[in-house]
Tab-separated table of C-alpha atoms and ligand atoms in Angstrom:
chain	number	residue	atom	x	y	z
H	1482	MET	CA	0.938	282.162	58.863
H	1483	THR	CA	3.483	279.859	57.241
H	1484	GLY	CA	0.484	278.617	55.293
H	1485	SER	CA	0.152	281.653	53.097
H	1486	VAL	CA	3.674	281.827	51.607
H	1487	TYR	CA	3.650	278.138	50.844
H	1488	GLU	CA	0.045	278.312	49.655
H	1489	ALA	CA	1.002	280.980	47.130
H	1490	LEU	CA	3.666	278.607	45.813
H	1491	GLY	CA	1.290	275.643	45.802
H	1492	VAL	CA	3.543	273.750	48.219
H	1493	PRO	CA	1.704	271.843	50.963
H	1494	VAL	CA	2.896	272.227	54.575
H	1495	ILE	CA	3.448	268.767	56.025
H	1496	LEU	CA	2.837	267.344	59.472
H	1497	ASN	CA	6.369	266.174	60.095
H	1498	ALA	CA	6.587	263.216	62.483
H	1499	ALA	CA	9.690	261.934	60.703
H	1500	GLY	CA	12.215	264.108	62.526
H	1501	THR	CA	14.671	266.789	61.458
H	1502	LEU	CA	15.338	265.503	57.967
H	1503	THR	CA	17.027	267.902	55.559
H	1504	ARG	CA	14.822	266.671	52.704
H	1505	LEU	CA	11.814	267.750	54.809
H	1506	SER	CA	13.389	271.181	55.446
H	1507	GLY	CA	14.749	270.590	58.970
H	1508	ALA	CA	12.977	271.626	62.144
H	1509	PRO	CA	10.506	274.507	62.294
H	1510	VAL	CA	12.301	277.380	64.020
H	1511	ARG	CA	10.791	279.077	67.043
H	1512	PRO	CA	9.327	282.595	66.760
H	1513	GLU	CA	12.227	283.979	68.858
H	1514	VAL	CA	14.621	282.596	66.237
H	1515	THR	CA	12.713	283.912	63.226
H	1516	ALA	CA	12.411	287.327	64.915
H	1517	ALA	CA	16.173	287.475	65.466
H	1518	MET	CA	16.779	286.376	61.873
H	1519	ALA	CA	14.437	289.053	60.512
H	1520	GLU	CA	16.225	291.713	62.555
H	1521	ALA	CA	19.631	290.430	61.442
H	1522	ALA	CA	18.565	290.417	57.805
H	1523	ALA	CA	17.714	294.117	57.941
H	1524	GLY	CA	21.254	295.341	58.693
H	1525	CYS	CA	24.699	294.885	57.165
H	1526	VAL	CA	27.638	293.709	59.256
H	1527	ASP	CA	31.212	292.604	58.718
H	1528	MET	CA	30.905	288.809	58.484
H	1529	ALA	CA	34.291	288.120	60.117
H	1530	THR	CA	33.325	290.315	63.073
H	1531	LEU	CA	29.997	288.473	63.315
H	1532	GLN	CA	31.794	285.109	63.238
H	1533	ALA	CA	34.209	286.329	65.928
H	1534	ALA	CA	31.205	287.088	68.135
H	1535	ALA	CA	29.733	283.681	67.257
H	1536	SER	CA	33.056	282.109	68.210
H	1537	ARG	CA	32.816	283.529	71.734
H	1538	ARG	CA	29.228	282.262	72.167
H	1539	ILE	CA	30.014	278.817	70.772
H	1540	ALA	CA	33.160	278.562	72.880
H	1541	ALA	CA	31.094	279.265	75.998
H	1542	ALA	CA	28.477	276.643	75.061
H	1543	THR	CA	30.948	273.921	74.058
H	1544	GLY	CA	34.033	274.507	76.194
H	1545	ALA	CA	36.091	274.737	72.993
H	1546	GLU	CA	38.714	277.447	72.389
H	1547	ALA	CA	36.795	278.773	69.394
H	1548	GLY	CA	33.734	278.213	67.233
H	1549	TYR	CA	32.324	279.049	63.840
H	1550	VAL	CA	28.897	278.949	62.211
H	1551	ALA	CA	28.767	276.955	58.983
H	1552	PRO	CA	25.765	276.353	56.690
H	1553	GLY	CA	25.175	272.858	58.136
H	1554	ALA	CA	27.205	270.167	59.874
H	1555	ALA	CA	28.309	268.789	56.516
H	1556	ALA	CA	29.718	272.207	55.609
H	1557	ALA	CA	31.379	272.338	59.039
H	1558	LEU	CA	33.059	269.009	58.188
H	1559	LEU	CA	34.216	270.392	54.832
H	1560	LEU	CA	35.748	273.431	56.586
H	1561	GLY	CA	37.195	271.292	59.373
H	1562	ALA	CA	38.840	268.917	56.922
H	1563	ALA	CA	40.263	271.841	54.941
H	1564	ALA	CA	41.658	273.305	58.178
H	1565	CYS	CA	43.298	270.003	59.176
H	1566	ILE	CA	44.878	269.621	55.744
H	1567	SER	CA	46.103	273.197	55.267
H	1568	GLY	CA	46.902	274.242	58.802
H	1569	LEU	CA	47.839	277.916	58.633
H	1570	GLU	CA	49.861	277.555	55.418
H	1571	ARG	CA	48.472	279.882	52.772
H	1572	ALA	CA	50.140	277.949	49.972
H	1573	ARG	CA	48.323	274.774	50.992
H	1574	MET	CA	44.996	276.638	51.307
H	1575	ALA	CA	45.501	277.887	47.752
H	1576	ARG	CA	45.948	274.341	46.447
H	1577	LEU	CA	42.894	272.682	48.016
H	1578	PRO	CA	41.158	270.488	46.920
H	1579	ASP	CA	44.186	269.419	44.853
H	1580	GLY	CA	44.237	265.623	44.623
H	1581	LYS	CA	48.054	265.595	44.417
H	1582	LEU	CA	48.672	267.628	47.561
H	1583	PRO	CA	50.745	265.611	50.060
H	1584	ARG	CA	49.450	265.064	53.619
H	1585	ARG	CA	45.723	265.100	52.875
H	1586	GLU	CA	44.726	261.630	54.095
H	1587	PHE	CA	42.231	260.992	56.877
H	1588	LEU	CA	42.255	257.721	58.737
H	1589	VAL	CA	38.717	256.505	59.409
H	1590	VAL	CA	37.352	253.364	60.995
H	1591	LYS	CA	35.651	251.492	58.154
H	1592	SER	CA	32.322	251.235	60.015
H	1593	HIS	CA	32.315	255.049	60.465
H	1594	ARG	CA	32.121	255.673	56.715
H	1595	ASN	CA	28.759	257.215	55.724
H	1596	SER	CA	27.083	259.212	52.982
H	1597	TYR	CA	27.867	262.574	54.600
H	1598	ASP	CA	31.625	262.098	54.525
H	1599	VAL	CA	31.714	263.323	50.923
H	1600	ALA	CA	32.077	266.689	52.694
H	1601	LEU	CA	35.674	265.825	53.608
H	1602	ARG	CA	36.460	264.653	50.087
H	1603	LEU	CA	35.154	267.977	48.735
H	1604	ALA	CA	37.884	269.664	50.775
H	1605	GLY	CA	40.477	267.464	49.098
H	1606	ALA	CA	40.686	264.733	51.716
H	1607	ARG	CA	41.358	261.120	50.809
H	1608	PHE	CA	40.086	258.426	53.162
H	1609	VAL	CA	42.254	255.576	54.371
H	1610	GLU	CA	40.004	252.989	56.017
H	1611	VAL	CA	41.048	251.098	59.108
H	1612	GLY	CA	39.604	247.913	60.598
H	1613	LEU	CA	36.909	245.526	59.419
H	1614	PRO	CA	33.276	245.949	60.521
H	1615	ASP	CA	32.841	242.369	61.762
H	1616	ARG	CA	30.415	243.479	64.467
H	1617	THR	CA	28.228	245.278	61.915
H	1618	SER	CA	28.305	242.455	59.374
H	1619	GLY	CA	27.664	239.830	62.036
H	1620	ALA	CA	30.851	237.956	61.169
H	1621	GLY	CA	32.554	238.648	64.484
H	1622	VAL	CA	32.922	240.964	67.450
H	1623	ARG	CA	35.398	243.646	66.367
H	1624	GLU	CA	35.327	246.836	64.274
H	1625	ALA	CA	38.720	248.453	64.728
H	1626	ASP	CA	41.203	248.817	67.528
H	1627	ALA	CA	43.042	252.017	68.351
H	1628	PHE	CA	46.384	250.332	67.593
H	1629	GLU	CA	45.206	249.731	64.020
H	1630	ILE	CA	44.761	253.490	63.634
H	1631	ALA	CA	48.223	254.060	65.102
H	1632	ASP	CA	49.679	251.465	62.703
H	1633	ALA	CA	48.079	253.166	59.683
H	1634	ILE	CA	49.609	256.613	60.285
H	1635	THR	CA	52.071	257.723	57.603
H	1636	GLU	CA	53.625	261.028	56.561
H	1637	ASP	CA	50.602	261.560	54.306
H	1638	THR	CA	48.143	261.489	57.214
H	1639	ALA	CA	46.418	264.840	57.863
H	1640	GLY	CA	44.157	263.684	60.685
H	1641	VAL	CA	41.685	261.140	61.988
H	1642	PHE	CA	37.973	261.368	61.181
H	1643	TYR	CA	35.642	260.034	63.878
H	1644	VAL	CA	31.849	259.653	63.699
H	1645	ALA	CA	30.404	259.980	67.197
H	1646	GLN	CA	27.337	257.857	67.753
H	1647	ARG	CA	26.084	255.843	70.699
H	1648	GLY	CA	28.324	252.807	70.823
H	1649	SER	CA	30.959	254.074	68.338
H	1650	ILE	CA	34.145	252.081	68.779
H	1651	PRO	CA	36.973	252.531	69.496
H	1652	THR	CA	35.959	255.198	72.027
H	1653	LEU	CA	36.879	258.788	71.214
H	1654	PRO	CA	39.460	259.075	74.045
H	1655	GLU	CA	41.243	255.964	72.708
H	1656	VAL	CA	41.366	257.457	69.202
H	1657	VAL	CA	42.479	260.864	70.503
H	1658	ALA	CA	45.328	259.207	72.422
H	1659	VAL	CA	46.852	257.550	69.338
H	1660	ALA	CA	46.248	260.582	67.079
H	1661	HIS	CA	47.755	263.080	69.508
H	1662	ALA	CA	50.733	260.822	70.131
H	1663	ALA	CA	51.498	261.324	66.426
H	1664	GLY	CA	50.669	265.055	66.512
H	1665	LEU	CA	47.505	264.590	64.428
H	1666	PRO	CA	44.119	266.293	64.893
H	1667	VAL	CA	40.842	264.383	65.362
H	1668	LEU	CA	37.827	265.751	63.466
H	1669	VAL	CA	34.501	264.546	64.911
H	1670	ASP	CA	31.128	264.329	63.172
H	1671	ALA	CA	28.615	264.756	66.013
H	1672	ALA	CA	25.924	266.206	63.729
H	1673	ALA	CA	22.958	264.406	65.292
H	1674	GLU	CA	24.318	263.762	68.810
H	1675	LEU	CA	22.041	266.253	70.570
H	1676	PRO	CA	20.298	265.709	72.954
H	1677	PRO	CA	21.731	265.206	75.514
H	1678	ALA	CA	22.861	268.830	75.747
H	1679	ALA	CA	25.928	267.638	77.675
H	1680	ASN	CA	27.276	266.360	74.342
H	1681	LEU	CA	27.922	269.995	73.349
H	1682	LYS	CA	30.897	269.828	75.733
H	1683	ARG	CA	31.602	266.102	75.810
H	1684	PHE	CA	33.608	265.483	72.643
H	1685	ILE	CA	35.768	268.575	73.192
H	1686	ALA	CA	36.367	267.423	76.777
H	1687	GLU	CA	37.369	264.012	75.421
H	1688	GLY	CA	40.106	265.665	73.389
H	1689	ALA	CA	38.593	266.201	69.930
H	1690	ASP	CA	40.380	268.952	67.991
H	1691	LEU	CA	37.311	269.899	65.924
H	1692	VAL	CA	33.644	268.902	66.327
H	1693	ALA	CA	30.743	269.460	63.926
H	1694	PHE	CA	27.121	269.741	65.079
H	1695	SER	CA	24.045	270.267	62.952
H	1696	GLY	CA	22.159	273.496	63.703
H	1697	GLY	CA	18.970	272.362	62.003
H	1698	LYS	CA	18.372	269.244	64.080
H	1699	ALA	CA	17.558	269.311	67.809
H	1700	ILE	CA	19.173	272.722	68.382
H	1701	GLY	CA	16.305	274.178	66.347
H	1702	GLY	CA	18.311	276.610	64.238
H	1703	PRO	CA	17.855	277.240	60.511
H	1704	SER	CA	18.146	274.091	58.398
H	1705	ALA	CA	21.213	275.545	56.685
H	1706	SER	CA	23.210	276.088	59.866
H	1707	GLY	CA	25.770	274.128	61.824
H	1708	ILE	CA	28.572	274.512	64.314
H	1709	LEU	CA	32.284	273.878	63.976
H	1710	CYS	CA	34.121	274.169	67.291
H	1711	GLY	CA	37.536	273.290	68.593
H	1712	ARG	CA	41.139	274.470	68.586
H	1713	ALA	CA	41.548	278.191	67.882
H	1714	ASP	CA	44.244	277.688	65.212
H	1715	LEU	CA	42.090	275.180	63.314
H	1716	VAL	CA	38.961	277.347	63.538
H	1717	MET	CA	41.081	280.233	62.229
H	1718	ALA	CA	42.240	278.041	59.324
H	1719	ALA	CA	38.586	277.129	58.630
H	1720	ALA	CA	37.489	280.779	58.740
H	1721	LEU	CA	40.272	281.773	56.325
H	1722	GLN	CA	38.963	279.237	53.818
H	1723	HIS	CA	35.314	280.230	54.236
H	1724	LEU	CA	35.115	284.003	54.648
H	1725	ASP	CA	34.985	286.247	51.609
H	1726	LEU	CA	38.507	287.730	51.574
H	1727	ASP	CA	38.356	289.774	48.405
H	1728	VAL	CA	40.260	292.638	50.014
H	1729	PHE	CA	43.594	294.465	49.589
H	1730	ALA	CA	46.206	293.029	51.933
H	1731	HIS	CA	47.090	296.480	53.320
H	1732	LEU	CA	43.441	297.241	54.086
H	1733	TRP	CA	42.693	293.835	55.655
H	1734	ASN	CA	41.789	294.204	59.317
H	1735	PRO	CA	40.227	290.958	60.581
H	1736	PRO	CA	38.932	290.618	64.156
H	1737	ALA	CA	41.763	289.439	66.397
H	1738	GLY	CA	39.427	287.101	68.301
H	1739	LEU	CA	38.983	284.939	65.203
H	1740	ILE	CA	41.978	285.611	62.966
H	1741	ASP	CA	45.522	286.388	64.060
H	1742	ALA	CA	46.560	288.378	60.973
H	1743	ALA	CA	50.220	288.403	62.019
H	1744	ARG	CA	50.279	284.594	61.961
H	1745	ILE	CA	48.903	284.273	58.451
H	1746	GLY	CA	50.609	287.300	56.898
H	1747	GLY	CA	47.885	288.432	54.520
H	1748	PRO	CA	44.495	287.340	53.255
H	1749	PRO	CA	44.514	284.073	51.288
H	1750	ARG	CA	42.444	283.848	48.094
H	1751	HIS	CA	38.932	282.429	48.346
H	1752	GLY	CA	39.223	278.952	49.816
H	1753	VAL	CA	37.310	275.717	49.265
H	1754	GLY	CA	34.668	276.833	51.740
H	1755	ARG	CA	33.722	279.924	49.757
H	1756	ALA	CA	31.183	277.877	47.775
H	1757	ALA	CA	29.390	277.022	51.034
H	1758	LYS	CA	28.777	280.572	52.194
H	1759	ILE	CA	26.499	281.490	55.053
H	1760	GLY	CA	24.319	284.560	55.555
H	1761	LYS	CA	24.098	286.808	58.588
H	1762	GLU	CA	20.534	285.568	59.186
H	1763	GLN	CA	21.697	281.954	59.570
H	1764	VAL	CA	24.513	282.944	61.942
H	1765	VAL	CA	22.193	284.954	64.179
H	1766	GLY	CA	19.442	282.315	63.918
H	1767	LEU	CA	21.814	279.546	64.967
H	1768	LEU	CA	23.156	281.555	67.932
H	1769	THR	CA	19.637	282.406	69.082
H	1770	ALA	CA	18.529	278.775	68.798
H	1771	LEU	CA	21.660	277.599	70.632
H	1772	ASP	CA	20.876	279.967	73.518
H	1773	LEU	CA	17.301	278.648	73.714
H	1774	PHE	CA	18.499	275.025	73.459
H	1775	CYS	CA	20.922	275.495	76.362
H	1776	ALA	CA	18.426	277.474	78.449
H	1777	GLU	CA	15.594	274.951	78.118
H	1778	GLY	CA	17.577	271.934	79.261
H	1779	ASP	CA	17.049	268.245	78.561
H	1780	ALA	CA	14.313	267.600	81.136
H	1781	ALA	CA	11.940	270.347	79.996
H	1782	ARG	CA	12.576	269.577	76.327
H	1783	HIS	CA	11.972	265.877	76.871
H	1784	ALA	CA	8.710	266.593	78.729
H	1785	ARG	CA	7.527	268.837	75.880
H	1786	TRP	CA	8.338	266.178	73.278
H	1787	LEU	CA	6.916	263.331	75.376
H	1788	ALA	CA	3.560	265.111	75.640
H	1789	VAL	CA	3.315	265.194	71.834
H	1790	VAL	CA	4.036	261.490	71.294
H	1791	LYS	CA	1.706	260.599	74.174
H	1792	ASP	CA	-1.055	262.549	72.416
H	1793	ILE	CA	-0.429	260.555	69.252
H	1794	GLU	CA	-0.437	257.293	71.214
H	1795	ALA	CA	-3.663	258.201	73.044
H	1796	GLY	CA	-5.385	259.250	69.823
H	1797	LEU	CA	-4.463	255.986	68.128
H	1798	ALA	CA	-5.272	253.756	71.108
H	1799	ALA	CA	-8.698	255.353	71.499
H	1800	ASP	CA	-9.828	253.906	68.165
H	1801	ARG	CA	-10.865	250.245	68.022
H	1802	LEU	CA	-9.246	249.908	64.613
H	1803	VAL	CA	-5.782	249.765	66.158
H	1804	ALA	CA	-6.618	246.773	68.362
H	1805	ASP	CA	-8.726	245.165	65.625
H	1806	LEU	CA	-5.797	245.241	63.206
H	1807	GLY	CA	-3.463	243.787	65.858
H	1808	ILE	CA	-1.228	246.870	65.888
H	1809	THR	CA	1.090	247.393	68.848
H	1810	LEU	CA	2.163	250.820	70.072
H	1811	GLU	CA	5.308	251.389	72.075
H	1812	LEU	CA	6.739	254.538	73.649
H	1813	ARG	CA	10.516	254.476	73.563
H	1814	HIS	CA	12.956	256.555	75.632
H	1815	ALA	CA	10.021	257.776	77.747
H	1816	ASP	CA	12.206	257.771	80.870
H	1817	ASP	CA	15.500	258.893	79.337
H	1818	THR	CA	15.668	262.693	79.215
H	1819	GLY	CA	18.910	262.486	77.231
H	1820	ARG	CA	17.128	260.990	74.232
H	1821	VAL	CA	14.252	261.938	71.977
H	1822	PRO	CA	11.049	260.117	73.038
H	1823	LEU	CA	9.588	258.171	70.123
H	1824	LEU	CA	6.366	256.310	69.449
H	1825	SER	CA	6.594	253.198	67.350
H	1826	LEU	CA	3.655	251.560	65.625
H	1827	THR	CA	4.168	247.923	64.696
H	1828	LEU	CA	1.928	246.157	62.201
H	1829	PRO	CA	1.115	242.473	62.738
H	1830	PRO	CA	3.075	240.038	60.496
H	1831	SER	CA	0.007	239.659	58.255
H	1832	HIS	CA	0.130	243.389	57.393
H	1833	VAL	CA	3.873	244.022	57.112
H	1834	ALA	CA	3.709	243.866	53.319
H	1835	GLY	CA	1.303	246.822	53.378
H	1836	ALA	CA	3.633	249.103	55.344
H	1837	ALA	CA	4.905	250.905	52.241
H	1838	ASP	CA	1.294	251.517	51.137
H	1839	LEU	CA	0.561	252.934	54.583
H	1840	VAL	CA	3.533	255.327	54.270
H	1841	ARG	CA	2.272	256.366	50.807
H	1842	ALA	CA	-1.251	256.914	52.146
H	1843	LEU	CA	0.097	259.127	54.948
H	1844	GLU	CA	2.293	261.131	52.589
H	1845	GLY	CA	-0.522	261.437	50.072
H	1846	GLY	CA	-2.988	262.825	52.616
H	1847	SER	CA	-4.025	266.410	53.106
H	1848	PRO	CA	-2.023	267.584	54.913
H	1849	PRO	CA	0.712	265.101	54.058
H	1850	VAL	CA	1.985	263.277	57.147
H	1851	CYS	CA	5.588	262.098	57.160
H	1852	VAL	CA	6.693	259.436	59.637
H	1853	ASP	CA	10.012	257.728	60.311
H	1854	GLN	CA	9.964	255.059	57.616
H	1855	SER	CA	13.434	253.615	58.269
H	1856	ASP	CA	11.974	250.357	59.710
H	1857	HIS	CA	8.862	250.079	57.539
H	1858	GLN	CA	10.116	246.898	55.897
H	1859	SER	CA	9.860	245.279	59.332
H	1860	GLY	CA	6.326	246.667	59.652
H	1861	ARG	CA	7.331	249.468	62.027
H	1862	LEU	CA	6.657	253.179	61.646
H	1863	GLY	CA	8.145	255.773	63.990
H	1864	PHE	CA	6.682	259.034	65.240
H	1865	ASN	CA	9.291	261.630	66.221
H	1866	PRO	CA	8.055	264.785	68.011
H	1867	ILE	CA	10.899	267.244	67.281
H	1868	CYS	CA	9.273	268.891	64.267
H	1869	LEU	CA	5.684	268.787	65.544
H	1870	ALA	CA	3.890	271.698	67.221
H	1871	SER	CA	2.761	271.044	70.798
H	1872	ASP	CA	-0.872	270.662	69.666
H	1873	ALA	CA	-0.178	268.510	66.586
H	1874	GLY	CA	-0.538	265.088	68.253
H	1875	PRO	CA	-4.303	264.638	67.753
H	1876	ARG	CA	-4.045	265.652	64.082
H	1877	VAL	CA	-1.233	263.174	63.473
H	1878	ALA	CA	-3.286	260.447	65.177
H	1879	ALA	CA	-6.396	261.262	63.139
H	1880	ALA	CA	-4.461	261.271	59.873
H	1881	THR	CA	-2.803	257.976	60.786
H	1882	LEU	CA	-6.143	256.345	61.568
H	1883	ALA	CA	-7.524	257.562	58.242
H	1884	ALA	CA	-4.480	256.144	56.415
H	1885	LEU	CA	-4.772	252.825	58.285
H	1886	ARG	CA	-8.433	252.609	57.271
H	1887	ALA	CA	-7.699	253.446	53.651
H	1888	THR	CA	-4.867	250.907	53.495
H	1889	PHE	CA	-6.156	247.937	55.493
H	1890	ALA	CA	-9.865	248.224	56.314
S	104	LIG	C1	22.561	265.111	59.693
S	104	LIG	C2	23.946	264.609	59.641
S	104	LIG	C3	24.938	265.301	58.946
S	104	LIG	C4	24.651	266.542	58.133
S	104	LIG	O1	24.200	267.624	58.909
S	104	LIG	P1	23.660	268.937	58.156
S	104	LIG	O2	23.525	269.944	59.254
S	104	LIG	O3	22.364	268.564	57.522
S	104	LIG	O4	24.669	269.332	57.156
S	104	LIG	C5	26.229	264.807	58.962
S	104	LIG	N1	26.532	263.677	59.636
S	104	LIG	C6	25.605	262.967	60.311
S	104	LIG	C7	26.015	261.721	61.039
S	104	LIG	C8	24.272	263.411	60.339
S	104	LIG	O5	23.341	262.703	60.997
């Protein structure tokens, strides 16, 4: 069914064992999600009213005061940064992303810097790095201490940016403590921190003021969807800089659940978020996917994913070629329902140099097969089940065997 639209365009549909990568179009969305999106697309609604409804749903799922649907976690970070910088001051909203605006700096632990944080700079933020990543570079044991963040706060600080990953240090509660002591908000990038589903509530419970999640990763929403959740005043500030507000002030009647019109006075001009607009289909698709994600639960989802990687493992192990080449297969996170189960295929040292050729052979096949190539230079390929259909395992195994044969036999 998806075959025919892509076939008409001459674009091959891939077997995606690489995971929910944006360059590979994110996760396939479930039929329930596409059905809701099709229905949503057929009618017109007031976008602020739709976002107010989304806010209630997201608040219930995350424990936050309010929520908002953005076209991706990166866009949620852009809106969140704009909200932290402007607050509810219309004059500041009008100036973003002005590089001369006072109080637009975000403190960030140096080892938290990453390629996605350009989203904050787009909103006008300037990063001030704290700490030295000795642990990451191997030179020592530290990254940054909370007191270093406290020491770096000045009158130009707008907030603290925190990237939540397993093992991120300092811990979020430590960072929240020093930020809140200075009256500053903490904006958290938790884009890829699901599963476990408990993380939907965790960072808010730990005191984060705003949290961004990707909608197109494990949640299974449209690729161009994401969640911003947190304090109601900050979500309101984000909404005011994202919604289309080309309206007469005396006719402006925003939904009270999202925007307190009395607090802002009148509609600001289009804000920095206007260039990252979202459609009704994405909002409804994200909410539908979020419902399904919460309803399924970690255990059932993990079992569904584990079955797929076990099929790949069984298909590979059943062929003598794998043992003959000295390849080892390992199932990871098979017993941890809070993580995505993964299969890793490790080439023997004699074949490590051919790993890139193996990746090329897989991607050049028909259908193309994409695997997690992040460790290929160590001779390891990863198979991630999130974007694979429940019956795709045997086809991935067969394609991998064919690529192994073409590359090494
Ligand atoms: C994926 C990711 C993002 C971007 O999420 P999108 O929904 O694709 O915009 C941002 N930060 C981190 C750490 C990510 O892994």
